[in-house]
Amino acid sequence: MTQLLDGNALAYEFRKEITTEVNQLKKAGYDAPHLAAVLVGEDPASQAYVRNKVKDCQNVGFRSSLEQLPHNASQEELLELIHRLNRYTSVDGFIVQLPLPPHIDAQEVILAIHPDKDVDGFHPMNVGKMALDIETFLPATPSGILSLLKRYLIDTQGKHTVIIGRSAIVGKPMSILMARKALPGNSTVTLAHSFTPDVIKFTRQADIVITALGVPGFLKADMIRKNAVVIDVGVTRVKDNSSSRGYRLAGDVDFESVYGKASYLTPVPGGVGPLTRAMLLKNTLWAVKRRKF
Ligand code: GUN
């Protein structure tokens, strides 16, 4: 029997808790938390992500603003906008939606974000704090996965976690968080990537498999052991003429075959994605609380 991890339900609970806290802040005379999002270019998936983040803000009573730059915006224009957002005292936190166009130096952009407003947790100062177990913003997707593991009481201690993909947004921070001396955590971690020979050798030994690859249907039933926990972070748009949108979202996991063999499995959509969004809201609320209280 495979139990699906319901990201929508848990994200709904988080949004409800956040709404209550926002109402308390407002009652106490404070402004609602303000999240700003920067979007460079017209990538449809990035536009959709950012639109959803703005919608989430409205949902919980946050203020939000969307700063859009054309795809050919210069590095200087983008840095200027970031410096402005750093200065605006009315903005509590902001994100720069990734990926950025290839002519933009993303590392320089991330370095320019003030660490106290870096609600994505991407600035080296915050990554360093995370690695050293100093309280800070945790990147939203890994943090959302931890919240799912915790909510479903999934044991991670002493387990072997295999993470596929070493991106700065998911794989790398996830490997640090699963190995940390805490729960969820205390796991033995293998971080597999494009140069890992015979990735199956590792996934077959794993108690927990986390895929963040962006290759639809990559993880098949014969690659996992029975009752493994499988967390699917992949979200790829796949052409689908039967859908009114012309595409559907596909995860890295071959759902049909893995369902029935895994003990727990996150669906796509409705698994990790909603929690990524909820954790961004949590980080923004924390940006406010740590400054005011
Ligand atoms: N692109 C994909 N995931 C993310 C995220 O969590 N934050 C930002 N800023 N960009 C992303």
PDB file of C-alpha atoms and ligand atoms in Angstrom:
ATOM      1  CA  MET A   1       0.000   0.000   0.000  1.00  0.00           C
ATOM      2  CA  THR A   2       1.301   3.383  -0.966  1.00  0.00           C
ATOM      3  CA  GLN A   3       0.185   6.457   0.944  1.00  0.00           C
ATOM      4  CA  LEU A   4       0.169   9.693  -1.015  1.00  0.00           C
ATOM      5  CA  LEU A   5       1.603  12.722   0.775  1.00  0.00           C
ATOM      6  CA  ASP A   6      -1.025  15.417   0.386  1.00  0.00           C
ATOM      7  CA  GLY A   7       0.850  18.669  -0.157  1.00  0.00           C
ATOM      8  CA  ASN A   8      -2.324  20.627  -0.861  1.00  0.00           C
ATOM      9  CA  ALA A   9      -3.850  19.734   2.508  1.00  0.00           C
ATOM     10  CA  LEU A  10      -0.723  20.590   4.499  1.00  0.00           C
ATOM     11  CA  ALA A  11      -0.180  23.838   2.578  1.00  0.00           C
ATOM     12  CA  TYR A  12      -3.792  24.774   3.316  1.00  0.00           C
ATOM     13  CA  GLU A  13      -3.160  24.278   7.048  1.00  0.00           C
ATOM     14  CA  PHE A  14      -0.016  26.425   6.887  1.00  0.00           C
ATOM     15  CA  ARG A  15      -1.866  29.188   5.037  1.00  0.00           C
ATOM     16  CA  LYS A  16      -4.601  29.091   7.681  1.00  0.00           C
ATOM     17  CA  GLU A  17      -2.012  29.457  10.486  1.00  0.00           C
ATOM     18  CA  ILE A  18      -0.279  32.274   8.619  1.00  0.00           C
ATOM     19  CA  THR A  19      -3.600  34.086   8.063  1.00  0.00           C
ATOM     20  CA  THR A  20      -4.299  33.956  11.807  1.00  0.00           C
ATOM     21  CA  GLU A  21      -0.877  35.438  12.579  1.00  0.00           C
ATOM     22  CA  VAL A  22      -1.313  38.154   9.950  1.00  0.00           C
ATOM     23  CA  ASN A  23      -4.658  39.127  11.481  1.00  0.00           C
ATOM     24  CA  GLN A  24      -3.022  39.323  14.916  1.00  0.00           C
ATOM     25  CA  LEU A  25      -0.259  41.561  13.516  1.00  0.00           C
ATOM     26  CA  LYS A  26      -2.815  43.851  11.900  1.00  0.00           C
ATOM     27  CA  LYS A  27      -4.891  44.000  15.094  1.00  0.00           C
ATOM     28  CA  ALA A  28      -1.757  45.020  16.973  1.00  0.00           C
ATOM     29  CA  GLY A  29      -1.381  47.936  14.549  1.00  0.00           C
ATOM     30  CA  TYR A  30       1.346  46.532  12.293  1.00  0.00           C
ATOM     31  CA  ASP A  31       1.279  46.513   8.507  1.00  0.00           C
ATOM     32  CA  ALA A  32       0.647  43.211   6.764  1.00  0.00           C
ATOM     33  CA  PRO A  33       3.858  41.452   5.653  1.00  0.00           C
ATOM     34  CA  HIS A  34       4.944  42.523   2.173  1.00  0.00           C
ATOM     35  CA  LEU A  35       6.518  40.072  -0.283  1.00  0.00           C
ATOM     36  CA  ALA A  36       7.866  41.349  -3.591  1.00  0.00           C
ATOM     37  CA  ALA A  37       8.714  39.150  -6.565  1.00  0.00           C
ATOM     38  CA  VAL A  38      11.053  40.030  -9.408  1.00  0.00           C
ATOM     39  CA  LEU A  39      10.480  38.401 -12.767  1.00  0.00           C
ATOM     40  CA  VAL A  40      12.854  38.910 -15.690  1.00  0.00           C
ATOM     41  CA  GLY A  41      11.558  37.842 -19.090  1.00  0.00           C
ATOM     42  CA  GLU A  42       8.441  36.076 -20.269  1.00  0.00           C
ATOM     43  CA  ASP A  43       9.063  32.390 -19.548  1.00  0.00           C
ATOM     44  CA  PRO A  44       5.522  30.971 -19.179  1.00  0.00           C
ATOM     45  CA  ALA A  45       6.398  28.579 -16.336  1.00  0.00           C
ATOM     46  CA  SER A  46       8.160  31.338 -14.357  1.00  0.00           C
ATOM     47  CA  GLN A  47       5.224  33.687 -15.006  1.00  0.00           C
ATOM     48  CA  ALA A  48       2.840  31.052 -13.657  1.00  0.00           C
ATOM     49  CA  TYR A  49       4.988  30.434 -10.545  1.00  0.00           C
ATOM     50  CA  VAL A  50       5.191  34.125  -9.772  1.00  0.00           C
ATOM     51  CA  ARG A  51       1.465  34.654 -10.398  1.00  0.00           C
ATOM     52  CA  ASN A  52       0.742  31.868  -7.926  1.00  0.00           C
ATOM     53  CA  LYS A  53       3.073  33.387  -5.326  1.00  0.00           C
ATOM     54  CA  VAL A  54       1.234  36.718  -5.626  1.00  0.00           C
ATOM     55  CA  LYS A  55      -2.127  34.922  -5.370  1.00  0.00           C
ATOM     56  CA  ASP A  56      -0.932  33.127  -2.219  1.00  0.00           C
ATOM     57  CA  CYS A  57      -0.075  36.515  -0.666  1.00  0.00           C
ATOM     58  CA  GLN A  58      -3.597  37.767  -1.258  1.00  0.00           C
ATOM     59  CA  ASN A  59      -4.928  34.555   0.212  1.00  0.00           C
ATOM     60  CA  VAL A  60      -3.209  35.022   3.580  1.00  0.00           C
ATOM     61  CA  GLY A  61      -3.616  38.818   3.789  1.00  0.00           C
ATOM     62  CA  PHE A  62      -0.044  39.761   2.820  1.00  0.00           C
ATOM     63  CA  ARG A  63       0.787  42.739   0.662  1.00  0.00           C
ATOM     64  CA  SER A  64       2.587  41.787  -2.519  1.00  0.00           C
ATOM     65  CA  SER A  65       4.178  43.444  -5.493  1.00  0.00           C
ATOM     66  CA  LEU A  66       5.410  42.136  -8.782  1.00  0.00           C
ATOM     67  CA  GLU A  67       8.393  43.795 -10.447  1.00  0.00           C
ATOM     68  CA  GLN A  68       8.720  42.764 -14.073  1.00  0.00           C
ATOM     69  CA  LEU A  69      11.668  43.434 -16.340  1.00  0.00           C
ATOM     70  CA  PRO A  70      11.886  42.518 -20.050  1.00  0.00           C
ATOM     71  CA  HIS A  71      14.005  39.509 -21.079  1.00  0.00           C
ATOM     72  CA  ASN A  72      16.692  41.844 -22.431  1.00  0.00           C
ATOM     73  CA  ALA A  73      16.995  43.872 -19.211  1.00  0.00           C
ATOM     74  CA  SER A  74      20.617  44.510 -18.296  1.00  0.00           C
ATOM     75  CA  GLN A  75      22.483  43.244 -15.258  1.00  0.00           C
ATOM     76  CA  GLU A  76      22.709  46.863 -14.041  1.00  0.00           C
ATOM     77  CA  GLU A  77      18.949  47.433 -14.310  1.00  0.00           C
ATOM     78  CA  LEU A  78      18.277  44.282 -12.342  1.00  0.00           C
ATOM     79  CA  LEU A  79      20.860  45.138  -9.684  1.00  0.00           C
ATOM     80  CA  GLU A  80      19.401  48.628  -9.383  1.00  0.00           C
ATOM     81  CA  LEU A  81      15.949  47.164  -8.794  1.00  0.00           C
ATOM     82  CA  ILE A  82      17.363  44.828  -6.131  1.00  0.00           C
ATOM     83  CA  HIS A  83      19.121  47.689  -4.372  1.00  0.00           C
ATOM     84  CA  ARG A  84      15.827  49.578  -4.374  1.00  0.00           C
ATOM     85  CA  LEU A  85      13.966  46.621  -2.850  1.00  0.00           C
ATOM     86  CA  ASN A  86      16.743  46.286  -0.246  1.00  0.00           C
ATOM     87  CA  ARG A  87      16.170  49.923   0.734  1.00  0.00           C
ATOM     88  CA  TYR A  88      12.333  49.981   0.747  1.00  0.00           C
ATOM     89  CA  THR A  89      11.405  49.611   4.387  1.00  0.00           C
ATOM     90  CA  SER A  90       7.856  48.678   3.347  1.00  0.00           C
ATOM     91  CA  VAL A  91       9.129  45.497   1.617  1.00  0.00           C
ATOM     92  CA  ASP A  92       9.796  42.745   4.167  1.00  0.00           C
ATOM     93  CA  GLY A  93      11.205  40.190   1.776  1.00  0.00           C
ATOM     94  CA  PHE A  94      11.620  39.533  -1.922  1.00  0.00           C
ATOM     95  CA  ILE A  95      12.555  36.865  -4.388  1.00  0.00           C
ATOM     96  CA  VAL A  96      14.121  36.939  -7.838  1.00  0.00           C
ATOM     97  CA  GLN A  97      12.483  34.185  -9.843  1.00  0.00           C
ATOM     98  CA  LEU A  98      15.003  31.747 -11.338  1.00  0.00           C
ATOM     99  CA  PRO A  99      16.199  30.830 -13.874  1.00  0.00           C
ATOM    100  CA  LEU A 100      17.393  34.212 -15.138  1.00  0.00           C
ATOM    101  CA  PRO A 101      18.182  34.862 -18.836  1.00  0.00           C
ATOM    102  CA  PRO A 102      21.657  33.596 -19.801  1.00  0.00           C
ATOM    103  CA  HIS A 103      23.217  37.069 -20.157  1.00  0.00           C
ATOM    104  CA  ILE A 104      22.514  37.735 -16.447  1.00  0.00           C
ATOM    105  CA  ASP A 105      25.038  36.684 -13.807  1.00  0.00           C
ATOM    106  CA  ALA A 106      22.708  34.972 -11.349  1.00  0.00           C
ATOM    107  CA  GLN A 107      25.366  34.669  -8.638  1.00  0.00           C
ATOM    108  CA  GLU A 108      25.954  38.404  -8.616  1.00  0.00           C
ATOM    109  CA  VAL A 109      22.203  38.959  -8.446  1.00  0.00           C
ATOM    110  CA  ILE A 110      21.774  36.639  -5.458  1.00  0.00           C
ATOM    111  CA  LEU A 111      24.729  38.262  -3.703  1.00  0.00           C
ATOM    112  CA  ALA A 112      23.042  41.656  -4.100  1.00  0.00           C
ATOM    113  CA  ILE A 113      19.917  40.611  -2.160  1.00  0.00           C
ATOM    114  CA  HIS A 114      20.098  41.760   1.462  1.00  0.00           C
ATOM    115  CA  PRO A 115      20.322  38.561   3.552  1.00  0.00           C
ATOM    116  CA  ASP A 116      17.561  39.828   5.881  1.00  0.00           C
ATOM    117  CA  LYS A 117      15.164  40.106   2.938  1.00  0.00           C
ATOM    118  CA  ASP A 118      16.309  36.886   1.213  1.00  0.00           C
ATOM    119  CA  VAL A 119      13.141  34.880   1.864  1.00  0.00           C
ATOM    120  CA  ASP A 120      14.290  32.280  -0.706  1.00  0.00           C
ATOM    121  CA  GLY A 121      17.309  31.532   1.496  1.00  0.00           C
ATOM    122  CA  PHE A 122      19.648  31.644  -1.522  1.00  0.00           C
ATOM    123  CA  HIS A 123      22.190  34.246  -0.318  1.00  0.00           C
ATOM    124  CA  PRO A 124      25.542  32.685   0.711  1.00  0.00           C
ATOM    125  CA  MET A 125      25.102  34.155   4.201  1.00  0.00           C
ATOM    126  CA  ASN A 126      21.844  32.242   4.614  1.00  0.00           C
ATOM    127  CA  VAL A 127      23.147  29.083   2.937  1.00  0.00           C
ATOM    128  CA  GLY A 128      26.102  29.188   5.340  1.00  0.00           C
ATOM    129  CA  LYS A 129      23.850  29.654   8.343  1.00  0.00           C
ATOM    130  CA  MET A 130      21.680  26.761   7.204  1.00  0.00           C
ATOM    131  CA  ALA A 131      24.753  24.547   6.840  1.00  0.00           C
ATOM    132  CA  LEU A 132      25.857  25.466  10.374  1.00  0.00           C
ATOM    133  CA  ASP A 133      22.398  25.017  11.953  1.00  0.00           C
ATOM    134  CA  ILE A 134      22.056  28.727  12.719  1.00  0.00           C
ATOM    135  CA  GLU A 135      18.443  29.848  12.517  1.00  0.00           C
ATOM    136  CA  THR A 136      17.724  31.500   9.176  1.00  0.00           C
ATOM    137  CA  PHE A 137      15.526  31.335   6.073  1.00  0.00           C
ATOM    138  CA  LEU A 138      15.512  27.786   4.725  1.00  0.00           C
ATOM    139  CA  PRO A 139      15.027  27.433   0.960  1.00  0.00           C
ATOM    140  CA  ALA A 140      11.345  26.829   0.337  1.00  0.00           C
ATOM    141  CA  THR A 141      11.348  23.505  -1.505  1.00  0.00           C
ATOM    142  CA  PRO A 142      13.666  21.589   0.862  1.00  0.00           C
ATOM    143  CA  SER A 143      11.880  23.135   3.815  1.00  0.00           C
ATOM    144  CA  GLY A 144       8.522  22.071   2.355  1.00  0.00           C
ATOM    145  CA  ILE A 145       9.810  18.503   1.984  1.00  0.00           C
ATOM    146  CA  LEU A 146      10.937  18.485   5.634  1.00  0.00           C
ATOM    147  CA  SER A 147       7.472  19.651   6.675  1.00  0.00           C
ATOM    148  CA  LEU A 148       5.850  16.792   4.735  1.00  0.00           C
ATOM    149  CA  LEU A 149       8.201  14.209   6.294  1.00  0.00           C
ATOM    150  CA  LYS A 150       7.419  15.613   9.727  1.00  0.00           C
ATOM    151  CA  ARG A 151       3.681  15.792   9.182  1.00  0.00           C
ATOM    152  CA  TYR A 152       3.466  12.145   8.049  1.00  0.00           C
ATOM    153  CA  LEU A 153       5.802  11.026  10.869  1.00  0.00           C
ATOM    154  CA  ILE A 154       8.242   9.548   8.363  1.00  0.00           C
ATOM    155  CA  ASP A 155      11.333   8.288  10.152  1.00  0.00           C
ATOM    156  CA  THR A 156      14.536   9.728   8.681  1.00  0.00           C
ATOM    157  CA  GLN A 157      16.962   8.923  11.499  1.00  0.00           C
ATOM    158  CA  GLY A 158      19.656   6.450  10.466  1.00  0.00           C
ATOM    159  CA  LYS A 159      17.963   6.025   7.104  1.00  0.00           C
ATOM    160  CA  HIS A 160      19.733   6.193   3.770  1.00  0.00           C
ATOM    161  CA  THR A 161      18.453   9.132   1.737  1.00  0.00           C
ATOM    162  CA  VAL A 162      19.396   9.310  -1.928  1.00  0.00           C
ATOM    163  CA  ILE A 163      18.899  12.694  -3.563  1.00  0.00           C
ATOM    164  CA  ILE A 164      19.077  12.924  -7.338  1.00  0.00           C
ATOM    165  CA  GLY A 165      20.113  16.369  -8.583  1.00  0.00           C
ATOM    166  CA  ARG A 166      22.555  18.836  -7.008  1.00  0.00           C
ATOM    167  CA  SER A 167      20.928  22.195  -7.798  1.00  0.00           C
ATOM    168  CA  ALA A 168      21.449  25.086  -5.416  1.00  0.00           C
ATOM    169  CA  ILE A 169      17.663  25.392  -5.061  1.00  0.00           C
ATOM    170  CA  VAL A 170      16.822  21.797  -4.111  1.00  0.00           C
ATOM    171  CA  GLY A 171      19.419  19.017  -4.198  1.00  0.00           C
ATOM    172  CA  LYS A 172      22.345  20.681  -2.446  1.00  0.00           C
ATOM    173  CA  PRO A 173      20.391  22.245   0.439  1.00  0.00           C
ATOM    174  CA  MET A 174      18.277  19.094   0.767  1.00  0.00           C
ATOM    175  CA  SER A 175      21.422  17.015   1.232  1.00  0.00           C
ATOM    176  CA  ILE A 176      22.569  19.337   4.037  1.00  0.00           C
ATOM    177  CA  LEU A 177      19.184  19.337   5.762  1.00  0.00           C
ATOM    178  CA  MET A 178      18.693  15.563   5.626  1.00  0.00           C
ATOM    179  CA  ALA A 179      22.166  15.035   7.101  1.00  0.00           C
ATOM    180  CA  ARG A 180      21.803  17.654   9.869  1.00  0.00           C
ATOM    181  CA  LYS A 181      21.725  16.663  13.514  1.00  0.00           C
ATOM    182  CA  ALA A 182      17.974  17.132  13.966  1.00  0.00           C
ATOM    183  CA  LEU A 183      14.661  15.666  12.960  1.00  0.00           C
ATOM    184  CA  PRO A 184      13.735  15.368  10.206  1.00  0.00           C
ATOM    185  CA  GLY A 185      17.380  14.708   9.441  1.00  0.00           C
ATOM    186  CA  ASN A 186      20.005  12.410  10.991  1.00  0.00           C
ATOM    187  CA  SER A 187      19.985  10.619   7.677  1.00  0.00           C
ATOM    188  CA  THR A 188      22.908   9.141   5.759  1.00  0.00           C
ATOM    189  CA  VAL A 189      22.871  11.043   2.492  1.00  0.00           C
ATOM    190  CA  THR A 190      23.977  10.208  -1.015  1.00  0.00           C
ATOM    191  CA  LEU A 191      23.821  13.105  -3.470  1.00  0.00           C
ATOM    192  CA  ALA A 192      23.649  11.708  -6.991  1.00  0.00           C
ATOM    193  CA  HIS A 193      24.097  13.845 -10.108  1.00  0.00           C
ATOM    194  CA  SER A 194      24.833  13.717 -13.814  1.00  0.00           C
ATOM    195  CA  PHE A 195      28.295  12.190 -13.238  1.00  0.00           C
ATOM    196  CA  THR A 196      27.081   9.470 -10.891  1.00  0.00           C
ATOM    197  CA  PRO A 197      27.642   6.152 -12.666  1.00  0.00           C
ATOM    198  CA  ASP A 198      24.895   3.606 -12.180  1.00  0.00           C
ATOM    199  CA  VAL A 199      22.485   5.738 -10.177  1.00  0.00           C
ATOM    200  CA  ILE A 200      20.225   2.681  -9.800  1.00  0.00           C
ATOM    201  CA  LYS A 201      22.851   1.067  -7.579  1.00  0.00           C
ATOM    202  CA  PHE A 202      22.217   3.860  -5.100  1.00  0.00           C
ATOM    203  CA  THR A 203      18.457   4.295  -5.469  1.00  0.00           C
ATOM    204  CA  ARG A 204      17.953   0.557  -4.911  1.00  0.00           C
ATOM    205  CA  GLN A 205      19.644   0.866  -1.515  1.00  0.00           C
ATOM    206  CA  ALA A 206      17.699   3.945  -0.473  1.00  0.00           C
ATOM    207  CA  ASP A 207      15.112   4.175   2.285  1.00  0.00           C
ATOM    208  CA  ILE A 208      14.164   7.607   0.987  1.00  0.00           C
ATOM    209  CA  VAL A 209      14.569   8.805  -2.608  1.00  0.00           C
ATOM    210  CA  ILE A 210      14.229  12.486  -3.461  1.00  0.00           C
ATOM    211  CA  THR A 211      14.260  13.282  -7.179  1.00  0.00           C
ATOM    212  CA  ALA A 212      14.935  16.831  -8.355  1.00  0.00           C
ATOM    213  CA  LEU A 213      15.957  16.201 -11.907  1.00  0.00           C
ATOM    214  CA  GLY A 214      13.353  17.546 -14.320  1.00  0.00           C
ATOM    215  CA  VAL A 215      13.214  14.339 -16.368  1.00  0.00           C
ATOM    216  CA  PRO A 216       9.604  13.122 -16.556  1.00  0.00           C
ATOM    217  CA  GLY A 217       9.090   9.498 -15.504  1.00  0.00           C
ATOM    218  CA  PHE A 218      12.803   8.964 -14.711  1.00  0.00           C
ATOM    219  CA  LEU A 219      12.377   6.961 -11.494  1.00  0.00           C
ATOM    220  CA  LYS A 220      10.749   3.621 -12.215  1.00  0.00           C
ATOM    221  CA  ALA A 221       9.610   0.883  -9.843  1.00  0.00           C
ATOM    222  CA  ASP A 222      12.639  -1.333 -10.577  1.00  0.00           C
ATOM    223  CA  MET A 223      14.921   1.458  -9.340  1.00  0.00           C
ATOM    224  CA  ILE A 224      13.577   1.473  -5.770  1.00  0.00           C
ATOM    225  CA  ARG A 225      13.239  -1.054  -3.042  1.00  0.00           C
ATOM    226  CA  LYS A 226       9.869  -2.095  -1.687  1.00  0.00           C
ATOM    227  CA  ASN A 227       8.417   0.415   0.802  1.00  0.00           C
ATOM    228  CA  ALA A 228      10.885   3.170  -0.023  1.00  0.00           C
ATOM    229  CA  VAL A 229       9.695   6.720   0.602  1.00  0.00           C
ATOM    230  CA  VAL A 230       9.658   8.621  -2.695  1.00  0.00           C
ATOM    231  CA  ILE A 231       9.593  12.409  -2.901  1.00  0.00           C
ATOM    232  CA  ASP A 232       9.114  13.820  -6.391  1.00  0.00           C
ATOM    233  CA  VAL A 233      10.313  17.398  -6.862  1.00  0.00           C
ATOM    234  CA  GLY A 234      10.213  17.332 -10.665  1.00  0.00           C
ATOM    235  CA  VAL A 235       7.707  19.576 -12.398  1.00  0.00           C
ATOM    236  CA  THR A 236       8.024  19.550 -16.179  1.00  0.00           C
ATOM    237  CA  ARG A 237       5.482  20.852 -18.659  1.00  0.00           C
ATOM    238  CA  VAL A 238       4.673  18.052 -21.092  1.00  0.00           C
ATOM    239  CA  LYS A 239       2.642  18.683 -24.245  1.00  0.00           C
ATOM    240  CA  ASP A 240      -0.888  17.328 -23.833  1.00  0.00           C
ATOM    241  CA  ASN A 241      -3.523  18.215 -26.395  1.00  0.00           C
ATOM    242  CA  SER A 242      -6.287  16.685 -24.280  1.00  0.00           C
ATOM    243  CA  SER A 243      -5.751  19.430 -21.689  1.00  0.00           C
ATOM    244  CA  SER A 244      -7.284  22.868 -22.242  1.00  0.00           C
ATOM    245  CA  ARG A 245      -3.894  24.405 -21.383  1.00  0.00           C
ATOM    246  CA  GLY A 246      -2.143  22.281 -24.012  1.00  0.00           C
ATOM    247  CA  TYR A 247       0.198  20.744 -21.446  1.00  0.00           C
ATOM    248  CA  ARG A 248       0.243  18.785 -18.218  1.00  0.00           C
ATOM    249  CA  LEU A 249       2.700  18.792 -15.325  1.00  0.00           C
ATOM    250  CA  ALA A 250       4.867  15.679 -15.083  1.00  0.00           C
ATOM    251  CA  GLY A 251       7.057  14.613 -12.175  1.00  0.00           C
ATOM    252  CA  ASP A 252      10.379  12.758 -12.217  1.00  0.00           C
ATOM    253  CA  VAL A 253       8.668   9.638 -10.930  1.00  0.00           C
ATOM    254  CA  ASP A 254       6.929   7.091 -13.119  1.00  0.00           C
ATOM    255  CA  PHE A 255       3.833   7.281 -10.945  1.00  0.00           C
ATOM    256  CA  GLU A 256       2.020   4.288 -12.454  1.00  0.00           C
ATOM    257  CA  SER A 257       4.807   1.847 -11.609  1.00  0.00           C
ATOM    258  CA  VAL A 258       6.063   3.356  -8.332  1.00  0.00           C
ATOM    259  CA  TYR A 259       2.594   3.655  -6.840  1.00  0.00           C
ATOM    260  CA  GLY A 260       2.052   0.316  -5.102  1.00  0.00           C
ATOM    261  CA  LYS A 261       5.747  -0.298  -4.416  1.00  0.00           C
ATOM    262  CA  ALA A 262       6.678   2.820  -2.420  1.00  0.00           C
ATOM    263  CA  SER A 263       5.399   3.241   1.135  1.00  0.00           C
ATOM    264  CA  TYR A 264       4.878   6.991   0.697  1.00  0.00           C
ATOM    265  CA  LEU A 265       4.836   8.990  -2.515  1.00  0.00           C
ATOM    266  CA  THR A 266       4.267  12.640  -3.405  1.00  0.00           C
ATOM    267  CA  PRO A 267       1.962  13.214  -6.381  1.00  0.00           C
ATOM    268  CA  VAL A 268       2.698  15.790  -9.105  1.00  0.00           C
ATOM    269  CA  PRO A 269       0.900  18.110  -9.005  1.00  0.00           C
ATOM    270  CA  GLY A 270      -0.283  18.392  -5.389  1.00  0.00           C
ATOM    271  CA  GLY A 271       2.778  17.095  -3.552  1.00  0.00           C
ATOM    272  CA  VAL A 272       5.864  19.236  -2.977  1.00  0.00           C
ATOM    273  CA  GLY A 273       4.788  22.235  -5.111  1.00  0.00           C
ATOM    274  CA  PRO A 274       2.090  23.662  -2.805  1.00  0.00           C
ATOM    275  CA  LEU A 275       4.489  23.429   0.147  1.00  0.00           C
ATOM    276  CA  THR A 276       7.215  25.341  -1.675  1.00  0.00           C
ATOM    277  CA  ARG A 277       4.714  28.180  -1.983  1.00  0.00           C
ATOM    278  CA  ALA A 278       3.572  27.900   1.639  1.00  0.00           C
ATOM    279  CA  MET A 279       7.148  27.930   2.965  1.00  0.00           C
ATOM    280  CA  LEU A 280       7.873  31.142   1.088  1.00  0.00           C
ATOM    281  CA  LEU A 281       4.952  32.727   2.951  1.00  0.00           C
ATOM    282  CA  LYS A 282       6.288  31.339   6.245  1.00  0.00           C
ATOM    283  CA  ASN A 283       9.725  32.804   5.524  1.00  0.00           C
ATOM    284  CA  THR A 284       8.191  36.191   4.742  1.00  0.00           C
ATOM    285  CA  LEU A 285       6.233  36.165   7.988  1.00  0.00           C
ATOM    286  CA  TRP A 286       9.427  35.240   9.842  1.00  0.00           C
ATOM    287  CA  ALA A 287      11.264  38.143   8.147  1.00  0.00           C
ATOM    288  CA  VAL A 288       8.713  40.422   9.811  1.00  0.00           C
ATOM    289  CA  LYS A 289       8.637  38.721  13.196  1.00  0.00           C
ATOM    290  CA  ARG A 290      12.409  38.517  13.675  1.00  0.00           C
ATOM    291  CA  ARG A 291      12.692  42.264  13.054  1.00  0.00           C
ATOM    292  CA  LYS A 292       9.752  43.392  15.156  1.00  0.00           C
ATOM    293  CA  PHE A 293       9.839  40.991  18.090  1.00  0.00           C
TER     294      PHE A 293
HETATM  295  N1  GUN B   1      12.778  28.708  -9.532  1.00  0.00           N
HETATM  296  C1  GUN B   1      12.428  27.442  -9.205  1.00  0.00           C
HETATM  297  N2  GUN B   1      12.224  27.346  -7.862  1.00  0.00           N
HETATM  298  C2  GUN B   1      12.454  28.578  -7.354  1.00  0.00           C
HETATM  299  C3  GUN B   1      12.402  29.104  -6.027  1.00  0.00           C
HETATM  300  O1  GUN B   1      12.115  28.418  -5.045  1.00  0.00           O
HETATM  301  N3  GUN B   1      12.713  30.428  -5.906  1.00  0.00           N
HETATM  302  C4  GUN B   1      13.039  31.199  -6.978  1.00  0.00           C
HETATM  303  N4  GUN B   1      13.338  32.483  -6.753  1.00  0.00           N
HETATM  304  N5  GUN B   1      13.102  30.737  -8.225  1.00  0.00           N
HETATM  305  C5  GUN B   1      12.802  29.428  -8.407  1.00  0.00           C
END
